[in-house]
XYZ file of C-alpha atoms in Angstrom:
671
model
C 39.058 -15.692 12.570
C 40.894 -12.868 14.271
C 42.023 -9.417 13.184
C 45.454 -7.946 13.913
C 45.707 -4.140 13.709
C 49.223 -2.699 13.830
C 49.414 0.597 15.750
C 52.946 0.769 17.180
C 54.280 3.392 14.765
C 55.242 6.942 15.719
C 53.159 8.721 13.052
C 55.698 11.545 12.926
C 54.736 12.682 9.393
C 51.328 13.762 10.681
C 52.849 16.689 12.630
C 50.761 18.150 15.472
C 47.946 15.690 14.800
C 49.962 12.964 16.544
C 51.539 15.054 19.284
C 49.187 13.748 21.984
C 47.625 10.596 20.507
C 48.462 7.775 18.124
C 47.842 8.292 14.419
C 44.975 5.827 14.327
C 42.928 8.175 16.542
C 43.033 10.926 13.917
C 39.557 12.159 12.980
C 38.625 11.460 9.367
C 35.192 13.064 9.769
C 33.437 14.970 12.556
C 31.930 11.700 13.778
C 34.713 9.170 13.163
C 38.360 8.294 13.757
C 40.442 5.866 11.720
C 40.534 3.152 14.407
C 36.891 3.730 15.348
C 35.836 3.179 11.750
C 37.987 0.061 11.454
C 36.547 -1.507 14.599
C 32.940 -0.734 13.623
C 33.368 -2.311 10.194
C 35.027 -5.395 11.657
C 32.242 -5.758 14.221
C 29.650 -5.374 11.466
C 31.186 -8.376 9.710
C 31.124 -10.444 12.878
C 34.878 -10.309 13.507
C 34.951 -9.932 17.276
C 38.442 -11.153 18.290
C 40.711 -8.180 17.589
C 44.343 -7.761 18.609
C 45.783 -4.246 18.567
C 49.497 -3.564 18.905
C 50.424 -0.306 20.624
C 53.480 1.879 21.191
C 53.569 5.583 21.942
C 50.432 6.802 23.798
C 49.591 3.199 24.630
C 47.106 3.959 27.424
C 45.406 6.716 25.436
C 44.628 4.224 22.683
C 43.510 1.499 25.095
C 41.127 3.854 26.883
C 39.717 5.198 23.623
C 39.064 1.799 22.072
C 37.366 0.516 25.213
C 35.227 3.650 25.381
C 33.696 2.816 21.963
C 31.785 0.004 23.693
C 31.613 -2.156 20.563
C 30.610 -5.849 20.569
C 34.217 -7.023 20.185
C 36.912 -8.596 22.388
C 40.010 -6.394 22.332
C 43.495 -7.598 23.216
C 46.297 -5.042 23.370
C 49.961 -5.947 22.852
C 52.467 -3.187 23.572
C 55.731 -2.911 21.679
C 58.018 -1.178 24.166
C 60.715 -0.974 21.502
C 58.504 1.010 19.131
C 61.216 3.654 18.557
C 63.896 1.254 17.283
C 61.802 -1.497 15.627
C 59.312 -1.765 12.803
C 55.919 -3.450 12.849
C 57.547 -6.808 12.085
C 58.527 -6.882 15.743
C 54.998 -5.971 16.859
C 53.662 -8.961 14.892
C 56.293 -11.142 16.540
C 55.171 -10.013 19.999
C 51.501 -10.674 19.207
C 51.855 -14.193 17.828
C 50.803 -15.932 21.064
C 47.539 -13.959 21.154
C 46.890 -14.707 17.483
C 47.137 -18.474 17.716
C 46.597 -20.867 14.800
C 43.694 -19.177 12.997
C 42.837 -17.372 9.798
C 43.617 -13.715 10.240
C 42.972 -10.257 8.855
C 46.137 -8.195 9.001
C 45.977 -4.432 8.521
C 47.751 -1.259 9.493
C 46.094 1.059 11.978
C 46.168 4.012 9.601
C 44.225 2.218 6.842
C 40.853 3.683 5.846
C 38.683 1.345 3.773
C 35.064 0.836 2.842
C 33.121 -2.194 3.972
C 32.745 -3.507 0.438
C 36.518 -4.096 0.296
C 36.446 -6.289 3.390
C 33.411 -8.100 2.014
C 35.268 -9.030 -1.175
C 38.292 -10.047 0.841
C 36.346 -12.388 3.093
C 34.651 -13.922 0.056
C 38.033 -15.000 -1.317
C 38.671 -18.741 -1.244
C 42.421 -18.203 -0.809
C 44.718 -15.820 1.047
C 44.779 -12.412 -0.611
C 46.118 -8.864 -0.457
C 44.323 -5.689 -1.538
C 45.683 -4.136 -4.739
C 44.252 -1.632 -7.213
C 44.479 -1.541 -10.990
C 42.915 1.945 -10.976
C 45.454 3.743 -8.750
C 48.719 5.089 -10.128
C 51.839 3.401 -8.777
C 52.972 5.366 -5.688
C 56.567 6.453 -5.354
C 57.117 5.519 -1.701
C 54.260 3.203 -0.777
C 53.715 -0.510 -1.266
C 53.474 -2.130 -4.676
C 52.849 -5.789 -5.464
C 54.467 -7.683 -8.322
C 51.783 -9.922 -9.802
C 51.831 -12.837 -12.214
C 48.652 -14.738 -13.102
C 46.876 -13.064 -10.157
C 49.468 -14.426 -7.723
C 51.579 -12.018 -5.693
C 55.293 -12.672 -6.158
C 56.857 -9.701 -4.316
C 55.672 -6.859 -2.066
C 57.620 -3.688 -1.347
C 58.096 -0.024 -2.109
C 60.932 -0.657 -4.600
C 59.028 -2.692 -7.211
C 57.577 -1.031 -10.333
C 57.633 -3.590 -13.144
C 54.538 -5.823 -13.496
C 53.247 -4.243 -10.309
C 50.041 -2.720 -8.963
C 49.503 -0.296 -6.104
C 49.027 -2.328 -2.930
C 47.733 -1.717 0.565
C 48.801 -3.404 3.816
C 45.502 -5.253 4.084
C 45.684 -9.048 4.053
C 43.290 -11.939 4.492
C 45.494 -14.871 5.429
C 44.430 -18.472 5.733
C 46.232 -20.168 8.610
C 48.569 -22.109 6.307
C 49.987 -18.993 4.635
C 49.909 -17.091 7.911
C 51.989 -19.758 9.689
C 54.567 -19.788 6.912
C 54.916 -15.997 7.067
C 54.845 -15.878 10.865
C 57.587 -18.489 11.147
C 59.770 -16.368 8.872
C 58.909 -13.225 10.920
C 60.055 -15.055 14.053
C 63.259 -16.055 12.317
C 63.931 -12.443 11.361
C 63.225 -11.033 14.826
C 65.109 -13.714 16.738
C 68.146 -12.980 14.607
C 67.866 -9.270 15.473
C 66.455 -8.166 12.103
C 63.568 -6.159 13.665
C 63.706 -2.820 11.883
C 62.420 -3.855 8.455
C 59.020 -4.216 6.865
C 57.356 -7.544 7.609
C 56.963 -7.878 3.850
C 60.717 -8.554 3.575
C 60.111 -11.772 5.465
C 57.051 -12.438 3.304
C 59.023 -12.093 0.076
C 61.312 -14.919 1.170
C 58.425 -17.385 1.491
C 55.969 -16.298 -1.222
C 57.086 -19.184 -3.412
C 55.665 -21.501 -0.739
C 52.402 -19.552 -0.322
C 49.262 -19.059 -2.322
C 48.726 -15.311 -1.908
C 46.461 -13.872 -4.588
C 45.842 -10.257 -5.553
C 42.401 -8.831 -4.814
C 41.781 -5.969 -7.230
C 39.617 -3.447 -5.386
C 39.838 -1.032 -8.349
C 38.604 2.430 -7.298
C 37.088 1.412 -3.951
C 38.334 3.350 -0.928
C 41.313 1.629 0.702
C 44.141 3.984 1.606
C 46.701 4.669 4.328
C 46.886 8.042 6.053
C 50.575 8.945 6.419
C 50.452 12.730 5.963
C 47.991 15.603 6.384
C 47.624 15.550 2.586
C 46.579 11.886 2.753
C 44.104 12.793 5.470
C 42.524 15.486 3.302
C 42.230 13.135 0.332
C 40.710 10.319 2.410
C 38.260 12.693 4.078
C 37.080 13.851 0.654
C 36.569 10.254 -0.475
C 34.607 9.498 2.669
C 32.411 12.506 1.989
C 31.779 11.099 -1.497
C 30.881 7.762 0.073
C 28.356 9.515 2.274
C 26.704 10.948 -0.837
C 26.598 7.602 -2.655
C 23.187 6.025 -3.088
C 22.320 2.394 -3.633
C 19.056 1.014 -5.005
C 17.478 -2.374 -4.420
C 13.997 -3.601 -5.276
C 11.985 -6.185 -3.342
C 8.701 -7.937 -3.991
C 8.851 -10.148 -0.914
C 6.481 -10.028 2.027
C 8.528 -12.531 4.047
C 12.009 -11.433 5.031
C 14.556 -14.149 5.723
C 18.260 -14.161 6.582
C 19.235 -14.094 2.905
C 17.351 -10.821 2.401
C 18.891 -9.266 5.516
C 22.378 -10.328 4.428
C 21.846 -8.762 1.003
C 20.533 -5.539 2.565
C 23.589 -5.308 4.830
C 25.901 -5.800 1.856
C 24.109 -3.129 -0.140
C 24.134 -0.642 2.748
C 27.924 -0.872 2.881
C 28.065 0.687 -0.576
C 26.158 3.857 0.347
C 22.781 5.195 1.394
C 20.392 2.379 0.655
C 17.084 3.141 -1.048
C 14.680 0.201 -1.147
C 12.100 0.048 -3.906
C 9.041 -2.001 -2.971
C 7.066 -3.446 -5.869
C 3.469 -2.286 -6.045
C 0.742 -4.820 -5.389
C -0.203 -4.800 -9.059
C 3.372 -5.535 -10.117
C 3.739 -8.356 -7.584
C 0.497 -9.991 -8.664
C 1.603 -9.909 -12.304
C 5.025 -11.319 -11.437
C 4.603 -13.990 -8.785
C 1.944 -14.756 -6.225
C -0.591 -12.585 -4.456
C 1.195 -10.632 -1.696
C 0.396 -11.624 1.870
C 0.819 -7.961 2.852
C -0.213 -4.896 0.826
C 2.425 -2.539 -0.508
C 2.109 0.040 2.280
C 2.732 -2.594 4.944
C 5.680 -4.013 3.022
C 7.132 -0.511 2.733
C 6.768 -0.043 6.494
C 8.504 -3.380 7.046
C 11.582 -2.320 5.080
C 11.692 1.181 6.543
C 12.331 -0.320 9.992
C 15.399 -2.315 8.941
C 18.771 -1.016 10.120
C 20.770 0.293 7.187
C 17.808 1.306 5.033
C 17.939 5.033 4.293
C 14.698 5.425 2.349
C 11.821 3.333 0.992
C 9.945 4.126 -2.227
C 7.309 2.359 -4.281
C 8.298 0.784 -7.597
C 5.106 0.693 -9.612
C 6.206 -1.810 -12.269
C 8.670 -4.634 -12.701
C 10.699 -2.228 -14.816
C 13.258 -0.241 -12.808
C 13.506 2.494 -15.423
C 11.224 5.123 -13.880
C 12.813 4.938 -10.427
C 16.384 4.710 -11.728
C 16.013 7.714 -14.009
C 14.464 9.693 -11.165
C 16.862 8.668 -8.360
C 20.010 7.950 -10.432
C 21.642 5.782 -7.751
C 25.369 5.105 -7.942
C 24.758 1.377 -7.541
C 21.947 -1.069 -8.165
C 22.245 -4.249 -6.115
C 20.575 -7.555 -6.952
C 21.136 -11.269 -6.524
C 22.714 -12.987 -9.503
C 19.617 -15.156 -10.056
C 18.194 -12.714 -12.617
C 20.914 -13.378 -15.191
C 18.649 -16.032 -16.668
C 14.951 -16.691 -16.814
C 11.959 -14.395 -16.738
C 13.840 -11.533 -15.046
C 16.663 -11.353 -17.610
C 14.936 -8.670 -19.782
C 14.507 -6.557 -16.640
C 18.208 -6.942 -15.850
C 19.149 -5.980 -19.408
C 17.070 -2.808 -19.124
C 18.702 -1.940 -15.776
C 22.150 -2.295 -17.331
C 21.165 0.008 -20.213
C 19.811 2.680 -17.850
C 22.903 2.524 -15.616
C 25.236 2.859 -18.606
C 23.323 5.955 -19.727
C 24.177 7.936 -16.595
C 27.252 6.090 -15.266
C 25.792 3.894 -12.528
C 27.031 0.413 -11.667
C 25.335 -2.942 -11.181
C 26.530 -5.057 -8.253
C 25.345 -8.661 -8.132
C 25.745 -10.959 -5.159
C 25.292 -14.751 -5.118
C 21.636 -15.690 -4.750
C 20.727 -17.514 -1.537
C 19.000 -20.611 -2.873
C 18.477 -22.385 0.427
C 15.885 -25.058 1.110
C 14.669 -23.115 4.147
C 13.812 -20.170 1.876
C 11.915 -22.487 -0.447
C 10.062 -23.797 2.582
C 8.993 -20.258 3.501
C 7.593 -19.789 -0.003
C 5.753 -23.108 0.226
C 4.250 -22.016 3.529
C 3.137 -18.727 1.972
C 1.464 -20.549 -0.906
C -0.138 -22.950 1.515
C -1.587 -20.000 3.405
C -2.839 -18.424 0.188
C -4.667 -21.653 -0.641
C -6.688 -21.566 2.594
C -10.379 -20.693 2.088
C -10.371 -17.471 4.104
C -7.269 -16.176 2.309
C -8.328 -17.237 -1.183
C -11.936 -16.013 -0.948
C -11.034 -12.359 -0.390
C -8.426 -12.090 -3.092
C -10.664 -11.336 -6.061
C -12.000 -8.187 -4.398
C -8.487 -7.166 -3.397
C -7.091 -7.846 -6.858
C -9.766 -5.653 -8.463
C -8.922 -2.859 -6.024
C -5.189 -3.231 -6.661
C -5.135 -3.704 -10.414
C -8.335 -2.081 -11.778
C -8.449 -4.878 -14.363
C -7.990 -8.576 -13.543
C -8.014 -11.530 -15.900
C -9.352 -15.041 -15.417
C -9.069 -18.157 -17.557
C -11.225 -21.242 -17.383
C -10.098 -24.317 -15.496
C -12.005 -27.592 -15.399
C -9.514 -29.914 -13.683
C -6.466 -29.916 -11.453
C -4.068 -29.841 -14.405
C -5.835 -26.956 -16.163
C -5.872 -25.182 -12.810
C -2.089 -25.584 -12.668
C -1.774 -24.153 -16.166
C -3.844 -21.160 -15.080
C -1.757 -20.887 -11.906
C 1.736 -21.189 -13.331
C 1.664 -19.762 -16.847
C 3.728 -16.554 -16.946
C 5.049 -14.642 -19.954
C 7.596 -11.825 -20.046
C 7.366 -8.999 -22.535
C 9.202 -5.663 -22.696
C 10.414 -5.877 -19.111
C 6.990 -6.830 -17.759
C 5.500 -10.128 -16.672
C 1.927 -11.267 -17.135
C -0.128 -14.036 -15.593
C -3.793 -14.744 -14.939
C -5.245 -13.404 -11.713
C -8.080 -15.868 -11.260
C -9.738 -19.034 -12.575
C -13.189 -19.400 -14.108
C -14.941 -22.692 -13.363
C -17.373 -22.844 -16.258
C -20.435 -25.069 -16.373
C -19.886 -25.453 -20.135
C -16.294 -26.640 -19.733
C -17.071 -28.773 -16.682
C -19.889 -30.483 -18.582
C -17.780 -30.865 -21.727
C -14.905 -32.432 -19.771
C -17.401 -35.032 -18.565
C -18.822 -35.543 -22.068
C -22.230 -34.162 -21.143
C -24.382 -31.402 -22.639
C -24.326 -27.915 -21.137
C -27.884 -27.988 -19.763
C -27.129 -28.020 -16.019
C -27.048 -31.810 -16.237
C -23.937 -32.000 -14.074
C -25.196 -31.536 -10.533
C -23.697 -29.173 -7.969
C -22.097 -31.973 -5.966
C -20.072 -33.000 -8.994
C -19.192 -29.397 -9.804
C -18.042 -28.840 -6.232
C -15.709 -31.845 -6.636
C -14.170 -30.093 -9.653
C -13.567 -27.043 -7.475
C -11.941 -29.251 -4.842
C -9.637 -30.774 -7.460
C -8.539 -27.315 -8.583
C -8.222 -25.844 -5.115
C -6.097 -28.724 -3.896
C -3.203 -27.750 -6.189
C -3.620 -23.982 -6.739
C -3.839 -20.727 -4.806
C -5.570 -18.272 -7.120
C -9.143 -17.050 -6.589
C -11.995 -18.884 -8.283
C -15.015 -17.413 -10.054
C -17.818 -19.957 -10.318
C -20.253 -20.155 -13.201
C -23.565 -20.586 -11.419
C -25.757 -20.636 -14.572
C -29.171 -19.304 -13.485
C -28.527 -20.062 -9.832
C -31.559 -22.386 -9.845
C -34.397 -21.906 -7.413
C -33.816 -19.181 -4.847
C -34.121 -21.758 -2.075
C -31.337 -23.782 -3.677
C -29.227 -20.754 -4.549
C -28.763 -19.698 -0.922
C -27.239 -23.090 -0.113
C -24.961 -22.846 -3.146
C -23.751 -19.465 -1.883
C -23.063 -20.849 1.599
C -21.181 -23.847 0.226
C -19.047 -21.867 -2.213
C -18.229 -19.277 0.427
C -17.218 -21.990 2.891
C -15.013 -23.629 0.241
C -13.157 -20.386 -0.388
C -14.574 -19.517 -3.819
C -14.379 -15.767 -4.452
C -17.453 -15.167 -6.608
C -20.439 -16.708 -8.338
C -21.885 -15.357 -11.567
C -25.567 -16.061 -12.213
C -27.531 -15.131 -15.329
C -30.952 -13.558 -15.340
C -32.712 -16.428 -17.167
C -35.091 -19.175 -16.114
C -35.871 -22.683 -17.260
C -33.642 -25.266 -18.931
C -30.251 -23.712 -19.657
C -29.344 -22.920 -23.266
C -25.916 -21.522 -24.119
C -26.075 -17.755 -24.506
C -24.221 -17.782 -27.821
C -27.293 -19.370 -29.443
C -29.109 -16.094 -28.700
C -32.623 -15.993 -30.150
C -31.998 -19.084 -32.297
C -33.352 -21.125 -29.413
C -36.074 -20.366 -26.904
C -34.580 -18.643 -23.849
C -36.586 -17.025 -21.101
C -35.284 -14.012 -19.239
C -36.216 -13.730 -15.599
C -38.108 -10.684 -14.370
C -36.178 -7.892 -12.732
C -38.128 -8.403 -9.510
C -37.505 -12.169 -9.273
C -33.832 -11.991 -10.107
C -33.303 -9.092 -7.714
C -34.942 -11.137 -4.980
C -32.597 -14.052 -5.738
C -29.568 -11.783 -5.487
C -30.822 -10.324 -2.221
C -31.443 -13.771 -0.764
C -27.924 -14.848 -1.702
C -26.389 -11.782 -0.083
C -28.346 -12.402 3.088
C -27.099 -16.004 3.185
C -23.367 -15.300 2.983
C -21.355 -14.933 6.186
C -18.489 -12.708 5.052
C -18.091 -9.521 3.065
C -15.496 -11.217 0.841
C -17.776 -13.354 -1.309
C -19.127 -11.729 -4.474
C -22.401 -12.340 -6.281
C -22.174 -11.053 -9.843
C -25.284 -10.591 -11.972
C -25.002 -11.612 -15.603
C -27.360 -9.701 -17.882
C -28.660 -11.415 -21.027
C -30.577 -8.496 -22.526
C -28.115 -7.933 -25.375
C -27.918 -11.670 -26.129
C -31.715 -11.857 -26.347
C -31.928 -8.589 -28.307
C -34.004 -6.827 -25.650
C -32.100 -3.588 -26.143
C -29.621 -1.371 -24.327
C -32.146 0.336 -22.077
C -33.367 -3.005 -20.742
C -29.776 -4.042 -20.011
C -29.027 -0.805 -18.166
C -32.285 -0.895 -16.205
C -31.488 -4.412 -15.040
C -27.883 -3.531 -14.173
C -28.926 -0.713 -11.866
C -31.727 -2.757 -10.311
C -29.455 -5.732 -9.641
C -26.797 -3.497 -8.137
C -29.419 -1.972 -5.873
C -30.459 -5.486 -4.846
C -26.909 -6.158 -3.653
C -25.030 -7.506 -6.677
C -21.265 -7.057 -6.216
C -20.638 -6.853 -9.951
C -22.316 -6.778 -13.337
C -21.433 -9.068 -16.200
C -22.591 -7.880 -19.607
C -22.540 -10.368 -22.470
C -22.867 -10.160 -26.231
C -22.605 -12.620 -29.103
C -21.645 -9.992 -31.647
C -18.135 -10.040 -33.068
C -17.992 -6.257 -32.822
C -17.611 -4.808 -29.302
C -19.729 -1.714 -29.978
C -22.706 -2.585 -27.812
C -20.456 -3.757 -24.952
C -18.589 -0.448 -25.085
C -21.868 1.461 -25.213
C -23.216 -0.398 -22.198
C -20.086 0.190 -20.119
C -19.971 3.879 -21.031
C -23.614 4.467 -20.088
C -23.400 2.336 -16.945
C -20.298 4.221 -15.771
C -22.092 7.562 -16.110
C -24.319 6.460 -13.246
C -22.165 3.924 -11.391
C -18.393 4.405 -11.270
C -17.766 1.821 -8.570
C -19.465 -1.526 -9.252
C -17.089 -3.923 -11.048
C -17.990 -4.742 -14.652
C -17.187 -8.192 -16.063
C -16.914 -9.175 -19.728
C -16.374 -12.508 -21.498
C -14.892 -11.610 -24.913
C -15.429 -14.959 -26.604
C -17.005 -13.483 -29.722
C -15.610 -9.918 -29.598
C -12.095 -11.249 -29.065
C -10.162 -8.569 -30.953
C -10.399 -6.132 -28.034
C -7.276 -5.896 -25.850
C -7.331 -5.925 -22.081
C -5.910 -2.402 -21.981
C -8.786 -1.110 -24.102
C -11.271 -2.780 -21.769
C -9.512 -1.204 -18.778
C -9.609 2.283 -20.280
C -13.347 1.942 -20.853
C -14.049 0.935 -17.250
C -14.121 -2.884 -17.367
C -12.713 -4.598 -14.275
C -12.715 -8.328 -15.031
C -11.986 -10.102 -18.324
C -12.802 -13.822 -18.402
C -11.375 -16.134 -21.043
C -14.176 -18.592 -20.618
C -13.392 -21.699 -22.671
C -10.039 -21.379 -24.460
C -8.269 -24.216 -22.622
C -11.112 -26.597 -23.417
C -11.366 -25.505 -27.039
C -7.612 -25.732 -27.609
C -7.233 -29.057 -25.826
C -9.812 -31.068 -27.759
C -8.436 -30.438 -31.275
C -4.937 -31.335 -30.086
C -6.117 -34.581 -28.494
C -8.236 -35.482 -31.513
C -5.317 -34.829 -33.868
C -2.975 -37.016 -31.793
C -5.509 -39.847 -31.850
C -5.892 -39.579 -35.623
C -2.109 -39.603 -36.174
C -1.710 -42.763 -34.079
C -4.522 -44.492 -35.952
C -3.098 -43.477 -39.315
C 0.471 -44.599 -38.587
C -0.329 -47.556 -36.344
C 2.241 -46.337 -33.846
C 2.809 -43.328 -31.551
C 6.093 -41.906 -32.895
C 4.467 -39.432 -35.292
C 2.322 -38.095 -32.469
C 5.323 -37.065 -30.396
C 5.594 -33.709 -32.163
C 2.046 -32.950 -31.043
C 2.723 -33.902 -27.432
C 4.268 -32.093 -24.506
C 7.084 -34.136 -22.873
C 5.753 -35.936 -19.826
C 8.638 -34.459 -17.786
C 7.347 -30.951 -18.531
C 3.879 -31.955 -17.392
C 5.246 -33.446 -14.186
C 7.044 -30.178 -13.368
C 3.675 -28.439 -13.307
C 2.442 -30.733 -10.580
C 3.407 -29.649 -7.051
C 4.829 -32.050 -4.516
C 3.182 -30.992 -1.282
C 3.442 -27.264 -2.047
C -0.163 -26.500 -1.146
């Protein structure tokens, strides 16, 4: 593609402003001339072959354009007959330099914003810029339009017409038809008319559509009054602000293209989603928010970078009130649609506009995301993420997983509510659920080798951190090897309970004989485990059974502080009561002394408490310890009964998830 800029006119209506230079060199701001702005915008869009026709002050214009030192190839064609011909003759003279290519045709006194050119280049057919928002001018171009197709162009048309500008994007077919007619005019001596007179004779053979630019800046400068009006509009453009939000930590060409498009609309403010918001919305970020903000601040065209604390844009939009919000059109459906709807409502409230560009859904972008997930699944990356998530979010949630498929459910389940998205932050590999899945009692009958295989199955297809249920931890000598193995595998934490002997489920409480370990012995076990680990990422969390065994609050608190002193990275407090009172009391009293050590709860019995209430009281980790197992077995049992009762499987279909939906959960080489 080439651009042809017509600059052979006299510019006499500009008065003294064109007494020593061509009109296109008129300053429209202290930093910019008309032709300088045109050339910069064209270069920004990658249009580097530019032909400029000249007339009066030919050498002045040539020297000026070359002095701009832009990454373009300039060809100048002088119309020596500029006094007695119109620009139709300049086009005729330039046709050899143009060749057989698509072309942008514009007058040298045209001032336009980049967004106009962007829309023009996106057109699938030849087009001309028109505006449904501008009043019909008395002496300037108008276009007669029917069904979006331009039928006539000229200053004399008023019926069924819109204001038009001499700015064309012409595919080579339409351009050749028009150019042949221009040649016919000029070779017959008809050189002092608008080129549009030749165009009108061939429009029935062309497909020239109208491009409605509405109130975007696209205007000729013919008089000092025009210059004043255009300069004011440019000043308004300079004050325009544009807002975009990103969660990404990997920039690709699609992002850069979108940023460039947005920056053409005004001063671009980038909102970077907080770590907490990203974790709730998609995957764990490879880079923390501050580093992502620094990344965007160094991109050309970005005016300012701010943090967006939630998926909701509302807070930032009401504070910044940008003229435009820019986003890809992928959020018109799916989990982001409620967020889009809220953005539209906020923009309507203060008069902003939403601009949506086609989403770049390229396989190479999907490959980048697969590579990121693959990296997140590596042991060193996965192991550290529980600590980081607690620091980022204050409260993290985990749900049990006992197989690859339940791990995928924990990994991929996301819900959207009131403009926010929620997902689990981690997975809990429970000895109860692992044993139950194998049809064995929960008495530490399943050995560690088998339990490690379960972890492998889950890790192979997921990326989220894993918290391992270590029961009592066993003998101290065995526990240190368990710590080393789990750490090497990439597990984030192990939780061990301060009991000894054959394991009995805590929810039995004092109904069965359960022996609590001494503070000294359990502290020594914790210390030994901490000494065995090789990194600072791995967490050993002490589970306190004092409330389960009805030993009292003071015993629970004494143990919590002792275990923390021994090196425990967190405290899990458990209760079998349906009321959360004693859990709340423990957390309150523990936080009076220790405001830092993470507190973990498993609200199996006291399940009426919301996560937000736990967070406000100082809890850091909520584990849903057995819900997938407990919900799965009744469903499977019911399906089996229905098949037996009906002697066929049809009636069971309503109880079953379509196999296609299950298959979509399973990755194909993503990790």
